[in-house]
mmCIF file of C-alpha atoms in Angstrom:
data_model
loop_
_atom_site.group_PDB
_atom_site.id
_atom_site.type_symbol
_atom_site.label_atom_id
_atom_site.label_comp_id
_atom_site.label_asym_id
_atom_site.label_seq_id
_atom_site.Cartn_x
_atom_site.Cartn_y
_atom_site.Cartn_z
ATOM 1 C CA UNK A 21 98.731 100.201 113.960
ATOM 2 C CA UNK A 22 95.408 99.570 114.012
ATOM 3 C CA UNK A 23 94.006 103.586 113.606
ATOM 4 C CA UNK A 24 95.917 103.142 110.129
ATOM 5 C CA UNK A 25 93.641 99.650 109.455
ATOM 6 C CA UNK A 26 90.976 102.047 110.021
ATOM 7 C CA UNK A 27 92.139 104.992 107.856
ATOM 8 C CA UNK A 28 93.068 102.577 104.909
ATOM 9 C CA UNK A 29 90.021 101.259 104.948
ATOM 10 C CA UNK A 30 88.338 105.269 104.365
ATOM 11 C CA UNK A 31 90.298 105.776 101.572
ATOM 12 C CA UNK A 32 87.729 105.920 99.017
ATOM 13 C CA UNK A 33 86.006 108.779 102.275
ATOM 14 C CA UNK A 34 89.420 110.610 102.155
ATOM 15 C CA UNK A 35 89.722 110.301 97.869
ATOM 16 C CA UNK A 36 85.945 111.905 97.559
ATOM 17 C CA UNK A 37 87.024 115.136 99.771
ATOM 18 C CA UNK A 38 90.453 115.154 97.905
ATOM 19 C CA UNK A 39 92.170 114.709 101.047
ATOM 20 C CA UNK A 40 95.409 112.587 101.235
ATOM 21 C CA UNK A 41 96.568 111.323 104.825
ATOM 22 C CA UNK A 42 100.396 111.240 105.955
ATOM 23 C CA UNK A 43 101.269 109.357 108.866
ATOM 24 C CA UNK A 44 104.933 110.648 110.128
ATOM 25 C CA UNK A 45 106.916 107.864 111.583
ATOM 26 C CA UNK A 46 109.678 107.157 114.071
ATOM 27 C CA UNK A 47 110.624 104.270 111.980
ATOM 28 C CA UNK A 48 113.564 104.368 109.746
ATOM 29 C CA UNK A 49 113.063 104.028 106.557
ATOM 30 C CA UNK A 50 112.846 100.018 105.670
ATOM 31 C CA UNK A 51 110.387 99.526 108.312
ATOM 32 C CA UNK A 52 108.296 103.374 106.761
ATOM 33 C CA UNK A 53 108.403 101.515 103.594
ATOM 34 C CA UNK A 54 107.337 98.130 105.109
ATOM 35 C CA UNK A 55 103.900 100.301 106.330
ATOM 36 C CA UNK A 56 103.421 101.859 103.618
ATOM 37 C CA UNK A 57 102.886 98.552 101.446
ATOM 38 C CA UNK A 58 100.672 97.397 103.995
ATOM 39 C CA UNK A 59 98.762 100.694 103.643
ATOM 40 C CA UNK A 60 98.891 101.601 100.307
ATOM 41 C CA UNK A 61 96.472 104.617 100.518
ATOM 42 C CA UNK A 62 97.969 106.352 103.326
ATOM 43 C CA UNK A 63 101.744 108.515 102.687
ATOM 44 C CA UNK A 64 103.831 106.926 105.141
ATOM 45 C CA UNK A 65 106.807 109.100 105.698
ATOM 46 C CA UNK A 66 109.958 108.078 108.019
ATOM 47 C CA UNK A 67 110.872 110.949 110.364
ATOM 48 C CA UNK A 68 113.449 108.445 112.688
ATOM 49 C CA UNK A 69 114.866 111.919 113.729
ATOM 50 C CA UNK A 70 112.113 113.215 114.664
ATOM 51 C CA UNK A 71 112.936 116.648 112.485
ATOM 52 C CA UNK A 72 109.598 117.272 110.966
ATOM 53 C CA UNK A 73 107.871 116.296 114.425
ATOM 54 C CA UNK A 74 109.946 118.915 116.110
ATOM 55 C CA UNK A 75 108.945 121.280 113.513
ATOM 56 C CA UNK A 76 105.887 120.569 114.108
ATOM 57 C CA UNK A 77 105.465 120.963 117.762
ATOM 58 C CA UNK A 78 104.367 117.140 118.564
ATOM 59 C CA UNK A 79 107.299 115.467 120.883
ATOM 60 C CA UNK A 80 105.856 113.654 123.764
ATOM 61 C CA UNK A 81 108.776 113.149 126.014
ATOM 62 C CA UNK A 82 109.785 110.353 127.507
ATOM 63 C CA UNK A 83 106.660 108.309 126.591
ATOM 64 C CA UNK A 84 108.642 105.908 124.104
ATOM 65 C CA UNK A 85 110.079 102.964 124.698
ATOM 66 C CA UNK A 86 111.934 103.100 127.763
ATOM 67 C CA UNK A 87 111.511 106.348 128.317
ATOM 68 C CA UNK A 88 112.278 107.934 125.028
ATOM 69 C CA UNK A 89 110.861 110.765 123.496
ATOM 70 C CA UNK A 90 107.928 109.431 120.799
ATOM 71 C CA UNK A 91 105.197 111.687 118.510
ATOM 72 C CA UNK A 92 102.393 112.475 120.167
ATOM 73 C CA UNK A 93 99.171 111.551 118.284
ATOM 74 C CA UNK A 94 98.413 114.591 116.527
ATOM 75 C CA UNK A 95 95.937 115.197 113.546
ATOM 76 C CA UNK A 96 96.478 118.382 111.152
ATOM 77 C CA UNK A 97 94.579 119.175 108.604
ATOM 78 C CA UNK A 98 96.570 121.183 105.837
ATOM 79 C CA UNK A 99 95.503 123.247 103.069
ATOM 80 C CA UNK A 100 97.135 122.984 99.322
ATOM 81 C CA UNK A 101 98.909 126.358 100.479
ATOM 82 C CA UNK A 102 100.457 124.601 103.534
ATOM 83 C CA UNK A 103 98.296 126.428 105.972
ATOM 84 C CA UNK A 104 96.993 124.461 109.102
ATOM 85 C CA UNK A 105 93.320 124.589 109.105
ATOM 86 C CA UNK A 106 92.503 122.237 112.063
ATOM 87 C CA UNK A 107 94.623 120.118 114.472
ATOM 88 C CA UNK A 108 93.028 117.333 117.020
ATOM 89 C CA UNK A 109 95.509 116.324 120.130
ATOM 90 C CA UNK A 110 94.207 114.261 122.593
ATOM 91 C CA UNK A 111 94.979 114.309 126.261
ATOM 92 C CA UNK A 112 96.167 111.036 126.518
ATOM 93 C CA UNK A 113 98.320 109.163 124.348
ATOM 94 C CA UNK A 114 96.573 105.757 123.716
ATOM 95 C CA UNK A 115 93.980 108.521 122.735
ATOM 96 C CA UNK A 116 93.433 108.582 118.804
ATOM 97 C CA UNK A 117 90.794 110.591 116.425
ATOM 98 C CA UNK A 118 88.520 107.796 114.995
ATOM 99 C CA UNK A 119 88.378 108.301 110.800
ATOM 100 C CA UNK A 120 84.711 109.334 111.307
ATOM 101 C CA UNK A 121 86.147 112.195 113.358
ATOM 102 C CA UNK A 122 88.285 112.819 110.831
ATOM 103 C CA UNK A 123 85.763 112.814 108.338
ATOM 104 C CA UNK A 124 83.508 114.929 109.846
ATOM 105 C CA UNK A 125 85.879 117.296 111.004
ATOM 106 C CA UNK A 126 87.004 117.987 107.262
ATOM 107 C CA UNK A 127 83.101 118.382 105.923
ATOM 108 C CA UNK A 128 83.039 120.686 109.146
ATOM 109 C CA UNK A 129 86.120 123.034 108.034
ATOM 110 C CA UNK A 130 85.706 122.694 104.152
ATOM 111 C CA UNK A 131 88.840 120.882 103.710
ATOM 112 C CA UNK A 132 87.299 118.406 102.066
ATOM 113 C CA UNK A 133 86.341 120.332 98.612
#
């Protein structure tokens, strides 16, 4: 959990650019909610289903915990309109887009307006 330590502490980066960041989760929803006090400035949402990661294209399979199927680390930038203006997906898992990425990535495709 520590690229959300690093995204929570952007916020006030993410609030100037009007951008709000949801992390999807495998968790059910006590332990979503658990994160999501400890990260107050992210939108933690529990996906233990994995429906809205399937809809979105990002199982890794059998990467989980022994052996299971887990989200791959994905970044999407969305418009108000719901259109996907940018995605990041690294090759490897333990792979993850540092929030100056992030940050530089919206300036870079106007997102951030």
């Amino acid at each position: 959990m520590g690229e959300l330590g690093q995204l929570e502490k952007q916020h006030q980066e993410f609030d100037k650019r009007n951008i709000r960041v949801m992390v999807i989760s495998n968790d059910d929803q006590k332990t979503a909610q658990a994160t999501q006090a400890d990260f107050p400035h992210l939108l933690v949402v529990s996906d233990p289903e994995q429906a809205m990661a399937r809809a979105v294209q990002v199982i890794q399979a059998g990467v989980g915990p022994n052996g299971s199927d887990t989200n791959a680390p994905t970044t999407f930038l969305v418009d108000g309109a719901g259109t996907v203006r940018w995605f990041f997906r690294p090759d490897r898992f333990i792979v993850r887009l540092s929030p100056a990425e992030l940050l530089a990535a919206i300036d870079t495709s106007g997102q951030g307006k």
